[in-house]
Amino acid sequence: MKKKPRMQDMAFMSVAVLAVVACIYFPVPTWMLIFSIMVLVVVLIGVLGNLGLFERQP
């Protein structure tokens, strides 16, 4: 059986990528960085959920 990526893994990967980008473009306010990370993670999970890549399991 093929293992599906979990939401936590996808969110962690996106946060890690954003952290690298933040290190490259360093002069950014901390609140702006945190806000953008939260928004992008929520949007990513929402889009993937709408595409049906993640099945909601109780």
Short mmCIF file of C-alpha atoms in Angstrom, two decimals:
data_model
loop_
_atom_site.label_atom_id
_atom_site.label_comp_id
_atom_site.label_asym_id
_atom_site.label_seq_id
_atom_site.Cartn_x
_atom_site.Cartn_y
_atom_site.Cartn_z
CA MET A 1 0.00 0.00 0.00
CA LYS A 2 1.24 3.44 -0.87
CA LYS A 3 1.72 5.80 2.05
CA LYS A 4 0.00 9.16 1.66
CA PRO A 5 1.74 12.29 2.88
CA ARG A 6 0.15 13.57 6.06
CA MET A 7 -1.03 17.14 6.53
CA GLN A 8 1.55 17.69 9.24
CA ASP A 9 4.35 16.61 6.92
CA MET A 10 3.19 18.92 4.14
CA ALA A 11 2.83 21.83 6.56
CA PHE A 12 6.27 21.15 8.03
CA MET A 13 7.85 21.03 4.58
CA SER A 14 6.25 24.32 3.56
CA VAL A 15 7.35 25.99 6.82
CA ALA A 16 10.90 24.71 6.30
CA VAL A 17 10.98 26.11 2.75
CA LEU A 18 9.64 29.45 3.99
CA ALA A 19 12.28 29.52 6.74
CA VAL A 20 15.02 29.08 4.11
CA VAL A 21 13.51 31.86 2.00
CA ALA A 22 13.29 34.08 5.10
CA CYS A 23 16.99 33.48 5.79
CA ILE A 24 17.81 34.57 2.23
CA TYR A 25 15.67 37.73 2.40
CA PHE A 26 16.47 38.42 6.03
CA PRO A 27 15.33 42.04 6.68
CA VAL A 28 11.69 41.12 7.30
CA PRO A 29 9.67 41.94 10.43
CA THR A 30 9.03 38.87 12.58
CA TRP A 31 5.25 39.38 12.73
CA MET A 32 5.17 39.57 8.92
CA LEU A 33 7.12 36.33 8.63
CA ILE A 34 4.89 34.49 11.11
CA PHE A 35 1.74 35.83 9.43
CA SER A 36 2.86 34.80 5.95
CA ILE A 37 3.85 31.32 7.14
CA MET A 38 0.48 30.79 8.81
CA VAL A 39 -1.44 32.03 5.77
CA LEU A 40 0.55 29.93 3.31
CA VAL A 41 0.20 26.76 5.41
CA VAL A 42 -3.56 27.25 5.76
CA VAL A 43 -3.93 27.96 2.03
CA LEU A 44 -1.81 24.94 1.11
CA ILE A 45 -3.82 22.55 3.30
CA GLY A 46 -7.09 24.07 2.10
CA VAL A 47 -6.18 23.73 -1.59
CA LEU A 48 -4.95 20.16 -1.21
CA GLY A 49 -8.07 19.29 0.78
CA ASN A 50 -10.30 20.75 -1.93
CA LEU A 51 -8.47 18.74 -4.59
CA GLY A 52 -9.27 15.58 -2.63
CA LEU A 53 -5.66 14.59 -2.04
CA PHE A 54 -6.37 14.29 1.66
CA GLU A 55 -9.24 12.16 2.90
CA ARG A 56 -10.80 13.31 6.14
CA GLN A 57 -10.62 10.43 8.60
CA PRO A 58 -12.00 10.78 12.13
#
